[in-house]
Coordinates of C-alpha atoms in Angstrom, one line a residue:
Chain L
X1 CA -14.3 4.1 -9.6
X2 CA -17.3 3.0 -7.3
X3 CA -16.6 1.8 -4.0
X4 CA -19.1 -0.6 -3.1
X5 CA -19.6 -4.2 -1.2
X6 CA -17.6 -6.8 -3.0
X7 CA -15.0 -5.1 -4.8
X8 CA -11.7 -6.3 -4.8
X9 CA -8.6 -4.2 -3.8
X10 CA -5.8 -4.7 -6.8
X11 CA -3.3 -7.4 -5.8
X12 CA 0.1 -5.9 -4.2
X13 CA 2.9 -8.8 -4.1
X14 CA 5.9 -7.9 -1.8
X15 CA 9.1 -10.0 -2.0
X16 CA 10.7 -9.5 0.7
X17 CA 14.4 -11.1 1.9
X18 CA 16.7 -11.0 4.0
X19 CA 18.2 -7.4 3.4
X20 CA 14.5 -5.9 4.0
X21 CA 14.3 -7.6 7.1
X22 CA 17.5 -6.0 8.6
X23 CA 16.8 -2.7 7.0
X24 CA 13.1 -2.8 8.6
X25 CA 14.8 -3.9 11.7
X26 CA 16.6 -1.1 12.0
X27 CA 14.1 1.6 10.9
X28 CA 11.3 0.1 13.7
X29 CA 13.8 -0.1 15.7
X30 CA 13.0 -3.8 16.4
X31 CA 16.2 -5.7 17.0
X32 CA 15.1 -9.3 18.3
X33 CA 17.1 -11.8 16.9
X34 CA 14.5 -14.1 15.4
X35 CA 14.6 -11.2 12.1
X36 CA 18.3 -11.5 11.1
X37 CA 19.8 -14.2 13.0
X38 CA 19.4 -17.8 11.4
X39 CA 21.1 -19.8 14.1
X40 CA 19.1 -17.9 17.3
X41 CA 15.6 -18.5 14.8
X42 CA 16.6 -21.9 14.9
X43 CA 17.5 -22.1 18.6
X44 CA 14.0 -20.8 19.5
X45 CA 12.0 -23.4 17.5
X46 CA 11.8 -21.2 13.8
X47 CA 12.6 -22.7 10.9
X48 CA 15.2 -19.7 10.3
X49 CA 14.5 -16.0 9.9
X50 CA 11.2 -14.6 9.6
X51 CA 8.9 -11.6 8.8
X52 CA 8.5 -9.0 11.2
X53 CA 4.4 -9.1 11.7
X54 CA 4.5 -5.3 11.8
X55 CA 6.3 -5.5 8.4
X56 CA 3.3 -7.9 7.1
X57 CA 1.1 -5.4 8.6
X58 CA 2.9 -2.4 6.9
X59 CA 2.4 -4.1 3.2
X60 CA -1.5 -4.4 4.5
X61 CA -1.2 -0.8 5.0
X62 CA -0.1 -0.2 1.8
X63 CA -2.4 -2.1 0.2
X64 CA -5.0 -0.1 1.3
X65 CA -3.5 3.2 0.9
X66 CA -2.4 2.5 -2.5
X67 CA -6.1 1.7 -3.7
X68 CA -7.2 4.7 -1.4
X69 CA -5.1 7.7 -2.6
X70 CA -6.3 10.5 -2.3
X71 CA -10.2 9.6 -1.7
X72 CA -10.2 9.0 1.9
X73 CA -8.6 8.5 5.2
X74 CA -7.3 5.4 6.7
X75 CA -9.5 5.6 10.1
X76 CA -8.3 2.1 11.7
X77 CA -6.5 -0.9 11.0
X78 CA -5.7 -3.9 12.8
X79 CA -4.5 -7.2 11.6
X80 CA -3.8 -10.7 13.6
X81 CA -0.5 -13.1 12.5
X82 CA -1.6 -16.5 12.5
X83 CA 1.8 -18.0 10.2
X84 CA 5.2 -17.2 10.2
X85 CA 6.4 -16.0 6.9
X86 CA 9.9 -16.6 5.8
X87 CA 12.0 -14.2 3.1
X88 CA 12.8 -15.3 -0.3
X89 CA 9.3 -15.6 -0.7
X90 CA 6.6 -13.5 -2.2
X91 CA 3.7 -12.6 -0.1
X92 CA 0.4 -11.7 -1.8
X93 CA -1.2 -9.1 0.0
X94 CA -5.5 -9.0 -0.7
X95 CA -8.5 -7.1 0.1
X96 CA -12.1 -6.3 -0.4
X97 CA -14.8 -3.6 0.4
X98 CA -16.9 -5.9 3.1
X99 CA -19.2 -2.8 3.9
X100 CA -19.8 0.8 3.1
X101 CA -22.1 2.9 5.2
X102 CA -22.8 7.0 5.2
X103 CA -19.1 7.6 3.7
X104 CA -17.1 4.7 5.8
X105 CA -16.2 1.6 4.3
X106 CA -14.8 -1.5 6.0
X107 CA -12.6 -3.6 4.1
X108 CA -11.4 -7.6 4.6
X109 CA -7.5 -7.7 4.5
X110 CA -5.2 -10.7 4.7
X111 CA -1.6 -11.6 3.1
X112 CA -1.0 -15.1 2.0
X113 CA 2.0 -17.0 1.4
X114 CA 3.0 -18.9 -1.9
X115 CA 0.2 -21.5 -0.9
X116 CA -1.9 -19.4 -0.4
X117 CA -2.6 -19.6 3.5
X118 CA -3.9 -16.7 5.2
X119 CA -1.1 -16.0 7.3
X120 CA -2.2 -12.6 7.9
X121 CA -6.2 -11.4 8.2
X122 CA -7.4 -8.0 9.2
X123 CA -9.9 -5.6 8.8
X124 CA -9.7 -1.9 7.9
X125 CA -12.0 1.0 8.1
X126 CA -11.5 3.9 5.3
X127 CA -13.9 7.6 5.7
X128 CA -14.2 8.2 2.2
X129 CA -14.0 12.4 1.4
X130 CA -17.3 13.3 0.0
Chain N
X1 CA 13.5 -17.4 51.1
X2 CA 10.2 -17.8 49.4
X3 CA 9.7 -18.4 45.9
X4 CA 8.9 -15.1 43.5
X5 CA 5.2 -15.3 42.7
X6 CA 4.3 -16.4 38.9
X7 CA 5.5 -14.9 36.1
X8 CA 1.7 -14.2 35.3
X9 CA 0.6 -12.6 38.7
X10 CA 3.8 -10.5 38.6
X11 CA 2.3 -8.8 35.2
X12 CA -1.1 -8.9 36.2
X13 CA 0.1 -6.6 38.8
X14 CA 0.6 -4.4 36.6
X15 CA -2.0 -3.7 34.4
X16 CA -3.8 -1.0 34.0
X17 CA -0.8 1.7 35.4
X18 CA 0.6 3.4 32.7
X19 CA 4.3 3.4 31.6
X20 CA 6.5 6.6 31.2
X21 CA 5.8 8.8 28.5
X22 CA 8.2 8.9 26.0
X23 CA 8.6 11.8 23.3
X24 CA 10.1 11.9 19.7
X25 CA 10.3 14.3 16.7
X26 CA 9.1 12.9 13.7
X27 CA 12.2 13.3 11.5
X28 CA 11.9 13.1 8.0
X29 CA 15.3 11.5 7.4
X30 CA 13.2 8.7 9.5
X31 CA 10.0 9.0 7.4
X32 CA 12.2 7.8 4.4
X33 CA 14.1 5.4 6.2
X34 CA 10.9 3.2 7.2
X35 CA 9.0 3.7 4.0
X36 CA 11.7 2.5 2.0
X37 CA 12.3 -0.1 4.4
X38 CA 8.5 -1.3 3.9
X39 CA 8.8 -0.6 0.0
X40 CA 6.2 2.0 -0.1
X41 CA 7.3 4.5 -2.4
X42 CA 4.0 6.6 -2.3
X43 CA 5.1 10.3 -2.3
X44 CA 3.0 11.1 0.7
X45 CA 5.1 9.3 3.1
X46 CA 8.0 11.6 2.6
X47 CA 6.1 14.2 4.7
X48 CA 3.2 11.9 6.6
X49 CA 3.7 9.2 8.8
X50 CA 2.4 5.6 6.8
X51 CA -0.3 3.5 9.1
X52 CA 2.3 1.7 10.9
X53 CA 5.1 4.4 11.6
X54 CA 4.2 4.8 15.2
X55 CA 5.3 1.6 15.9
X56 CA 9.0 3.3 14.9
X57 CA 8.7 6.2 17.2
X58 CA 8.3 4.9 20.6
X59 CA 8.9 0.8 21.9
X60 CA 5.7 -0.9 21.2
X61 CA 5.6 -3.1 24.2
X62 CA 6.6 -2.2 28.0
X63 CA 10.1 -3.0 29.2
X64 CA 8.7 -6.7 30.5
X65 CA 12.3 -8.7 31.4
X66 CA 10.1 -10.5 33.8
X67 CA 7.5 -12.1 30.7
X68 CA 11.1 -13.5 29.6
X69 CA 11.4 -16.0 32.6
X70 CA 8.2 -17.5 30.4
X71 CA 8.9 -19.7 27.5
X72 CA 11.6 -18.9 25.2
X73 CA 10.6 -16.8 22.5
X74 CA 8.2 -13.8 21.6
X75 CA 5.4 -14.0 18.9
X76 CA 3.3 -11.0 17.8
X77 CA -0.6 -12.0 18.2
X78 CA -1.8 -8.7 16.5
X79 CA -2.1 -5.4 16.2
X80 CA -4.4 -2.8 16.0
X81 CA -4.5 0.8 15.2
X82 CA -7.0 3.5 15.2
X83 CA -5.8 7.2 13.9
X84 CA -7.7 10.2 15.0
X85 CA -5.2 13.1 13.1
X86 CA -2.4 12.6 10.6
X87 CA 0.7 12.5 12.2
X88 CA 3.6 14.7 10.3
X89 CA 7.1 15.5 9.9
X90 CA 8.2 17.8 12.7
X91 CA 5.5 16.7 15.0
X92 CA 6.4 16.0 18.8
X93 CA 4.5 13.0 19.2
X94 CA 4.4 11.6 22.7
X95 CA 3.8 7.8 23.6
X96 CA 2.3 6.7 26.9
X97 CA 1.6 2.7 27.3
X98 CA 0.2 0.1 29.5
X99 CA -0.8 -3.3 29.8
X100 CA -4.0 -4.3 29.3
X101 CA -4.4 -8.0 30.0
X102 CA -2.2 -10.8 30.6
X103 CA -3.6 -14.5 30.3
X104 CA -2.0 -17.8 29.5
X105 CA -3.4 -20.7 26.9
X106 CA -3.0 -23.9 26.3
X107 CA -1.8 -24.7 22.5
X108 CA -1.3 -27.2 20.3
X109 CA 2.4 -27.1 21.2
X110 CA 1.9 -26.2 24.6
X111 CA 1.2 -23.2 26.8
X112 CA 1.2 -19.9 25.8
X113 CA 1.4 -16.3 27.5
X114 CA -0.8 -13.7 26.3
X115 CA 0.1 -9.9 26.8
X116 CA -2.3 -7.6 26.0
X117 CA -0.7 -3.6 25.8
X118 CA -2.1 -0.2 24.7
X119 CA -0.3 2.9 23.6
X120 CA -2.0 5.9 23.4
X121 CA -0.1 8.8 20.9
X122 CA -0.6 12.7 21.8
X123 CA 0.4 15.5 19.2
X124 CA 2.1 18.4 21.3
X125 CA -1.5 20.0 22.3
X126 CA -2.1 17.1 24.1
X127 CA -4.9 15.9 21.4
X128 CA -4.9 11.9 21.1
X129 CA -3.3 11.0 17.3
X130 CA -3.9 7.4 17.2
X131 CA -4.1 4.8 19.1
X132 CA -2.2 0.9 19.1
X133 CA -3.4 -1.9 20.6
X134 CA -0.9 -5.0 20.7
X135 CA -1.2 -8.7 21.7
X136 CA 2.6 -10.1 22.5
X137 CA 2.8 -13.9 23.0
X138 CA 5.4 -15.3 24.9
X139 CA 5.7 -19.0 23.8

C-alpha cells in the first residue's frame, strides 16, 4: 500500500462505557472523580461522566499504529480536546496522510462523536522504515 | 495578616524548576492492564509501551493543590508527545516534570486557568525516551 498525501487511515470506532472508564482509571492511574462519579460530574458543571482525554488520545494512538504496523515508527503525537465525550456512545476515530517528506509522513487525526463534531483533532508524525 | 498572592503568581513562581524525579519499572502485568483498558489488542503492546503509556508510569501533572483554590474543576487542554526510543518491558524509566506556563483566559463561560507542564522520560542510561507536553485547564 502507497502512503501518499490524501489517503485516508481506515475508520476505528470505539464504544466505550462506563466499565472502560473505571478500568482506564485505574490503569493511568487517574482517579478524578469527573470519570466514574455521576453525582461529583454533575456537581462540577458535566452532564455526568465523561471520557478521559488521554483515553480519546490513546484510541488516536491506535489508529495510527493499527494502519502503521510494522512499516514505521510513531515519532510524535499530540492531540487537543475541544468536547467532552460521554460513554454509551461510539466515538469515530479518523485520519489522513496530510504530508510525506524524505521517509516521514504527517498525518491529520481527530475523533468525532455520534454527530460528528471534532471533539478531538491532532496531528501525528510517522518515520516510515525504508 | 496579608492576603496570599494570586493563585496565578503563586504558579508562575514556579515555572521553569523542575519537580522530583520519579522512577518506575515497566511491568508487563501493567503493559496488559492499560492496553486492554484502551482496547488495543495489537500483540506488540504486551512487550512495548503503546503511544500513551507514559502517562501510566509517572503523574502527568505536578502536585498543584494551590491551582485548586481556582475554579472548580480540571479540564485537559491537550497533549503532546514526542518519542525518541521505544520504551519496553523491564525498562527503568525515570520521569522528571515542570511547569512551563501558566496564564488565564477569558471564555465563553468565564475565566479560565491555563497550565502549561513538561515531562521529560530518561531510559536508565540517562538517554531522553520521549517527551510529554500537557496543557491542564482549571475552569
Amino acid at each position: 500500500m502507497n502512503i501518499e498525501p490524501g489517503h485516508e487511515l481506515p475508520d476505528l470506532i470505539k464504544h466505550p462505557t462506563t466499565r472502560q472508564l473505571v478500568q482506564y482509571a485505574g490503569a493511568q492511574g487517574d482517579f478524578y472523580e469527573i470519570h466514574y462519579d455521576q453525582e461529583f460530574a454533575r456537581s462540577v458543571g458535566l452532564p455526568g461522566v465523561i471520557l478521559h482525554g488521554l483515553l480519546k488520545a490513546a484510541f488516536l494512538g491506535q489508529l495510527v499504529t493499527d494502519w502503521l504496523g510494522e512499516r514505521g515508527t510513531l515519532k510524535s503525537f499530540e492531540v487537543s480536546y475541544r468536547g467532552i465525550d460521554v460513554p454509551g456512545r461510539p466515538y469515530r476515530c479518523r485520519g489522513r496522510v496530510t504530508s510525506v517528506v524524505g521517509g516521514r509522513a504527517e498525518l491529520e487525526v481527530w475523533g468525532e462523536d455520534p454527530e460528528g463534531n471534532r471533539t478531538t483533532v491532532g496531528t501525528a508524525v510517522v518515520e516510515l522504515t525504508a | 495578616m496579608s492576603a496570599a498572592p494570586p493563585v496565578i503568581d503563586r504558579l508562575r513562581a514556579r515555572i521553569g524548576t523542575p519537580g522530583p524525579p520519579t522512577t518506575a519499572v515497566v511491568e508487563a502485568g501493567h503493559l496488559k492492564a492499560f492496553a486492554e483498558a484502551i482496547g488495543d489488542s495489537y500483540p506488540r503492546w504486551l512487550t512495548e509501551a503503546p503511544p500513551t503509556f507514559l502517562v501510566a508510569l509517572a503523574p502527568v501533572t505536578a502536585h498543584l493543590p494551590e491551582a485548586e483554590e481556582y475554579g472548580k474543576g480540571w479540564l485537559n487542554g491537550g497533549n503532546r508527545f514526542e518519542y525518541l526510543e521505544p520504551v519496553k518491558v523491564g525498562d527503568a524509566i525515570t520521569a522528571i516534570g515542570k511547569l512551563v506556563d501558566v496564564y488565564e483566559k477569558t471564555g465563553s463561560s468565564g475565566n479560565l486557568l491555563f497550565i502549561i507542564f513538561e515531562t521529560e522520560y530518561f531510559n536508565r542510561h540517562g538517554r531522553t525516551v520521549a517527551r510529554l507536553r500537557g496543557t491542564a485547564i482549571r475552569r
